[in-house]
Amino acid sequence: GKTTLALVVARSLGLSFGRIQGTPDLLPSDILGGSIYVKEKGSFVFQPGPVFNNVVLFDEINRASGKTQSALLEPMEEGQATIDGITHKLPQPFFVIATQNPIEYLGTFPLPEALLDRFLMKISLGYPPRHLELEILKRGSLREDIPKIEKLIDKENLQAEQEKVKAVYVSEKVLNYLLDIAEATRKSPYLIAGLSTRALLSLMLAAKARAVIYDRDYVIPEDIKELAPYTIPHRLIFKEEYSSQGLAIVKETLENIPLPL
């Protein structure tokens, strides 16, 4: 289902797709690529890895070692990858979708905090409702229908929409609401570390995108509150005894902060 979702995103946006399967023996070069000696040319030629696509699915990311996971830091932050001392630009736009197993599963590695911070959102899908699961069983795999999906937008127009998001206005009262949320997490008795400035910038960007979806050129406080449960919890460091209650704690924190009028 996750691979199908990523493929549908890539297909509907007219973008290239790459997939990485997380395993304990996965190497950074399996993600980034590397130089291969070509006998006919008598020289090394760079062979790009799966990260050199517009949409990249990293399945079971926490089965890869921390060192291998960290190979995504530069691509996700800078839109580039440095291999053998040479910097290669990644295709734009660039999205990474990752899935992970529960941390208590055997053979899993926790994601570094710096990498978690690169992901805009974390969503737990859970099981589908019974009526939807019944529909899935009736219809079977939809993978063969993916080539039939029509492109909804071309790459150039998609990038134009991204620029439109950046131009969305954020008032000072909304900015102060963001700071109120950050301050509440930093003072929370449940947390070791609260929200960073980078996290606030990510939440603000997500709120701008939501504003565009709702045909607005400005952010309202409800944009922030609606998206916070998906953009905040994975960026916080909870005390061990509260680590399983992250989402509930974030929602409680938000309810205790009045929305600006």
Short mmCIF file of C-alpha atoms in Angstrom, two decimals:
data_model
loop_
_atom_site.label_atom_id
_atom_site.label_comp_id
_atom_site.label_asym_id
_atom_site.label_seq_id
_atom_site.Cartn_x
_atom_site.Cartn_y
_atom_site.Cartn_z
CA GLY A 1 0.00 0.00 0.00
CA LYS A 2 2.79 2.44 0.89
CA THR A 3 4.69 1.78 -2.34
CA THR A 4 1.47 2.15 -4.31
CA LEU A 5 0.76 5.48 -2.60
CA ALA A 6 4.23 6.81 -3.43
CA LEU A 7 3.93 5.60 -7.03
CA VAL A 8 0.54 7.30 -7.39
CA VAL A 9 1.99 10.58 -6.06
CA ALA A 10 4.86 10.40 -8.54
CA ARG A 11 2.64 9.43 -11.47
CA SER A 12 -0.05 12.05 -10.83
CA LEU A 13 2.60 14.78 -10.55
CA GLY A 14 4.56 13.60 -13.59
CA LEU A 15 7.67 12.90 -11.51
CA SER A 16 10.35 10.20 -11.48
CA PHE A 17 10.26 7.56 -8.72
CA GLY A 18 12.95 5.71 -6.77
CA ARG A 19 12.61 3.07 -4.06
CA ILE A 20 15.04 2.06 -1.30
CA GLN A 21 14.47 -1.03 0.85
CA GLY A 22 15.89 -0.68 4.34
CA THR A 23 18.05 -3.62 5.47
CA PRO A 24 20.83 -3.88 8.10
CA ASP A 25 23.49 -4.34 5.39
CA LEU A 26 22.33 -1.38 3.26
CA LEU A 27 25.22 1.01 2.54
CA PRO A 28 25.21 4.78 1.90
CA SER A 29 26.38 4.04 -1.66
CA ASP A 30 23.21 1.97 -2.20
CA ILE A 31 21.27 5.19 -1.65
CA LEU A 32 23.52 7.81 -3.19
CA GLY A 33 25.29 5.83 -5.92
CA GLY A 34 28.99 5.92 -6.70
CA SER A 35 31.70 5.80 -9.30
CA ILE A 36 31.96 2.67 -11.44
CA TYR A 37 34.95 1.83 -13.63
CA VAL A 38 33.91 1.51 -17.28
CA LYS A 39 36.48 -0.56 -19.14
CA GLU A 40 35.45 0.73 -22.56
CA LYS A 41 36.05 4.33 -21.49
CA GLY A 42 39.06 3.54 -19.33
CA SER A 43 37.71 5.77 -16.56
CA PHE A 44 35.28 5.95 -13.65
CA VAL A 45 31.70 7.06 -14.38
CA PHE A 46 29.24 8.24 -11.74
CA GLN A 47 26.24 5.94 -11.40
CA PRO A 48 23.45 7.78 -9.52
CA GLY A 49 21.56 5.90 -6.82
CA PRO A 50 17.79 5.84 -6.23
CA VAL A 51 17.93 9.14 -4.31
CA PHE A 52 18.37 10.88 -7.69
CA ASN A 53 14.63 10.90 -8.35
CA ASN A 54 11.84 13.38 -7.66
CA VAL A 55 9.90 11.06 -5.35
CA VAL A 56 11.92 8.64 -3.21
CA LEU A 57 10.32 5.94 -1.06
CA PHE A 58 12.57 4.60 1.72
CA ASP A 59 10.70 1.52 2.93
CA GLU A 60 11.44 0.33 6.49
CA ILE A 61 14.00 3.09 6.98
CA ASN A 62 14.73 2.03 10.55
CA ARG A 63 16.04 -1.35 9.40
CA ALA A 64 19.06 0.51 7.99
CA SER A 65 21.92 1.48 10.29
CA GLY A 66 22.23 5.02 11.64
CA LYS A 67 25.21 5.71 9.36
CA THR A 68 23.23 4.67 6.29
CA GLN A 69 20.14 6.63 7.38
CA SER A 70 22.33 9.72 7.73
CA ALA A 71 23.16 9.54 4.01
CA LEU A 72 19.82 11.32 3.53
CA LEU A 73 20.77 14.38 5.60
CA GLU A 74 22.46 16.36 2.83
CA PRO A 75 19.93 15.44 0.10
CA MET A 76 16.95 16.36 2.29
CA GLU A 77 18.48 19.59 3.60
CA GLU A 78 20.46 20.89 0.63
CA GLY A 79 18.89 19.16 -2.39
CA GLN A 80 22.28 17.73 -3.31
CA ALA A 81 24.59 14.79 -2.60
CA THR A 82 28.37 14.87 -2.26
CA ILE A 83 29.99 11.65 -3.45
CA ASP A 84 33.74 11.09 -3.80
CA GLY A 85 34.26 14.79 -3.15
CA ILE A 86 31.99 15.88 -6.01
CA THR A 87 28.63 17.58 -5.34
CA HIS A 88 25.71 16.46 -7.50
CA LYS A 89 22.43 18.39 -7.61
CA LEU A 90 19.26 16.37 -7.12
CA PRO A 91 16.30 16.71 -9.49
CA GLN A 92 13.70 19.22 -8.36
CA PRO A 93 11.13 19.01 -6.91
CA PHE A 94 12.38 16.43 -4.41
CA PHE A 95 10.25 14.44 -1.93
CA VAL A 96 11.22 11.66 0.47
CA ILE A 97 8.53 9.35 1.84
CA ALA A 98 9.74 6.91 4.50
CA THR A 99 8.05 4.08 6.37
CA GLN A 100 9.26 2.51 9.59
CA ASN A 101 8.51 -0.45 11.84
CA PRO A 102 7.74 -0.04 15.55
CA ILE A 103 11.05 0.44 17.38
CA GLU A 104 10.47 -2.66 19.50
CA TYR A 105 10.73 -4.86 16.39
CA LEU A 106 13.92 -6.90 16.13
CA GLY A 107 16.57 -5.51 13.79
CA THR A 108 15.50 -1.87 13.95
CA PHE A 109 17.61 1.23 14.60
CA PRO A 110 16.31 4.56 15.94
CA LEU A 111 16.42 7.46 13.49
CA PRO A 112 18.88 10.24 14.39
CA GLU A 113 17.17 13.39 15.68
CA ALA A 114 18.72 15.42 12.85
CA LEU A 115 17.11 13.12 10.26
CA LEU A 116 13.71 13.11 11.99
CA ASP A 117 13.79 16.89 11.83
CA ARG A 118 14.14 16.75 8.02
CA PHE A 119 10.75 15.05 7.63
CA LEU A 120 7.95 17.60 7.44
CA MET A 121 5.30 15.27 8.85
CA LYS A 122 4.90 11.92 10.54
CA ILE A 123 1.60 10.12 10.08
CA SER A 124 0.48 6.82 11.61
CA LEU A 125 -1.90 5.15 9.17
CA GLY A 126 -3.06 2.28 11.37
CA TYR A 127 -5.57 -0.22 10.01
CA PRO A 128 -8.31 0.86 7.57
CA PRO A 129 -11.94 0.81 8.75
CA ARG A 130 -13.70 -2.51 8.16
CA HIS A 131 -15.75 -1.29 5.20
CA LEU A 132 -12.64 0.02 3.43
CA GLU A 133 -10.69 -3.15 4.16
CA LEU A 134 -13.56 -5.14 2.65
CA GLU A 135 -13.38 -2.95 -0.47
CA ILE A 136 -9.61 -3.54 -0.68
CA LEU A 137 -10.13 -7.30 -0.51
CA LYS A 138 -12.76 -7.15 -3.25
CA ARG A 139 -10.65 -5.03 -5.60
CA GLY A 140 -7.29 -6.70 -4.95
CA SER A 141 -4.01 -5.04 -5.90
CA LEU A 142 -4.33 -1.78 -7.82
CA ARG A 143 -0.67 -1.71 -8.86
CA GLU A 144 -1.52 -2.63 -12.46
CA ASP A 145 -3.78 0.45 -12.69
CA ILE A 146 -0.98 2.91 -11.88
CA PRO A 147 0.15 3.33 -15.53
CA LYS A 148 -3.42 4.45 -16.33
CA ILE A 149 -3.24 7.37 -13.88
CA GLU A 150 -3.27 10.69 -15.69
CA LYS A 151 -0.77 13.41 -14.87
CA LEU A 152 -2.61 16.17 -12.99
CA ILE A 153 0.12 18.80 -13.22
CA ASP A 154 3.48 19.13 -14.92
CA LYS A 155 6.77 19.67 -13.11
CA GLU A 156 7.04 23.36 -14.02
CA ASN A 157 3.55 24.20 -12.73
CA LEU A 158 4.18 22.18 -9.57
CA GLN A 159 7.30 24.22 -8.87
CA ALA A 160 5.30 27.39 -9.53
CA GLU A 161 2.79 26.26 -6.90
CA GLN A 162 5.67 25.70 -4.47
CA GLU A 163 6.79 29.29 -5.04
CA LYS A 164 3.20 30.40 -4.47
CA VAL A 165 3.28 28.68 -1.07
CA LYS A 166 6.43 30.56 -0.06
CA ALA A 167 4.71 33.88 -0.82
CA VAL A 168 1.76 33.24 1.54
CA TYR A 169 1.45 35.95 4.22
CA VAL A 170 1.88 35.13 7.92
CA SER A 171 0.73 37.84 10.33
CA GLU A 172 2.54 38.74 13.53
CA LYS A 173 -0.28 37.31 15.65
CA VAL A 174 0.12 33.93 13.93
CA LEU A 175 3.90 34.11 14.39
CA ASN A 176 3.36 34.80 18.09
CA TYR A 177 0.99 31.82 18.26
CA LEU A 178 3.80 29.68 16.84
CA LEU A 179 6.15 31.04 19.50
CA ASP A 180 3.56 30.30 22.22
CA ILE A 181 3.50 26.67 21.07
CA ALA A 182 7.29 26.48 21.08
CA GLU A 183 7.52 28.03 24.55
CA ALA A 184 4.93 25.58 25.90
CA THR A 185 6.92 22.59 24.63
CA ARG A 186 10.18 23.99 26.01
CA LYS A 187 8.63 24.37 29.48
CA SER A 188 6.72 21.08 29.41
CA PRO A 189 7.41 18.70 32.33
CA TYR A 190 6.99 15.78 29.90
CA LEU A 191 9.87 16.78 27.62
CA ILE A 192 13.64 16.79 27.64
CA ALA A 193 13.80 19.15 24.65
CA GLY A 194 11.09 21.26 23.02
CA LEU A 195 10.66 22.62 19.52
CA SER A 196 13.63 24.05 17.66
CA THR A 197 13.46 27.11 15.41
CA ARG A 198 13.84 24.73 12.43
CA ALA A 199 10.70 22.91 13.59
CA LEU A 200 8.75 26.19 13.73
CA LEU A 201 9.85 27.03 10.19
CA SER A 202 8.63 23.61 9.02
CA LEU A 203 5.26 24.05 10.74
CA MET A 204 4.91 27.51 9.21
CA LEU A 205 5.67 26.13 5.73
CA ALA A 206 3.07 23.38 6.16
CA ALA A 207 0.52 25.99 7.28
CA LYS A 208 1.27 28.09 4.19
CA ALA A 209 0.65 25.04 1.98
CA ARG A 210 -2.68 24.40 3.74
CA ALA A 211 -3.66 28.02 3.16
CA VAL A 212 -3.04 27.62 -0.60
CA ILE A 213 -5.09 24.41 -0.65
CA TYR A 214 -7.96 26.37 0.93
CA ASP A 215 -7.51 29.13 -1.64
CA ARG A 216 -6.10 31.70 0.77
CA ASP A 217 -2.98 33.85 0.47
CA TYR A 218 -2.61 34.15 4.25
CA VAL A 219 -2.24 31.76 7.19
CA ILE A 220 -4.82 31.58 9.97
CA PRO A 221 -4.20 30.10 13.45
CA GLU A 222 -6.39 27.11 12.61
CA ASP A 223 -3.87 26.10 9.91
CA ILE A 224 -1.21 25.84 12.61
CA LYS A 225 -3.41 23.99 15.09
CA GLU A 226 -4.70 21.53 12.48
CA LEU A 227 -1.22 20.55 11.26
CA ALA A 228 0.70 20.65 14.56
CA PRO A 229 -0.17 17.04 15.59
CA TYR A 230 1.48 15.80 12.38
CA THR A 231 4.49 18.12 12.30
CA ILE A 232 5.46 18.45 15.98
CA PRO A 233 5.58 15.11 17.89
CA HIS A 234 8.45 13.46 16.00
CA ARG A 235 10.60 16.55 16.59
CA LEU A 236 10.24 16.50 20.38
CA ILE A 237 12.36 14.52 22.84
CA PHE A 238 10.08 13.06 25.50
CA LYS A 239 11.10 11.76 28.89
CA GLU A 240 11.23 7.97 28.72
CA GLU A 241 8.09 7.41 30.78
CA TYR A 242 6.06 9.64 28.43
CA SER A 243 7.53 8.54 25.08
CA SER A 244 4.45 6.50 24.12
CA GLN A 245 2.08 9.42 24.82
CA GLY A 246 3.63 11.96 22.45
CA LEU A 247 0.59 12.73 20.30
CA ALA A 248 -1.76 13.01 23.29
CA ILE A 249 0.66 15.38 25.05
CA VAL A 250 0.93 17.59 21.96
CA LYS A 251 -2.86 17.75 21.58
CA GLU A 252 -3.26 18.62 25.27
CA THR A 253 -0.60 21.33 24.94
CA LEU A 254 -2.41 22.85 21.94
CA GLU A 255 -5.73 22.88 23.78
CA ASN A 256 -4.15 24.88 26.61
CA ILE A 257 -2.95 27.63 24.26
CA PRO A 258 -5.71 30.07 23.25
CA LEU A 259 -6.10 30.75 19.54
CA PRO A 260 -5.37 34.39 18.69
CA LEU A 261 -8.42 36.39 17.61
#
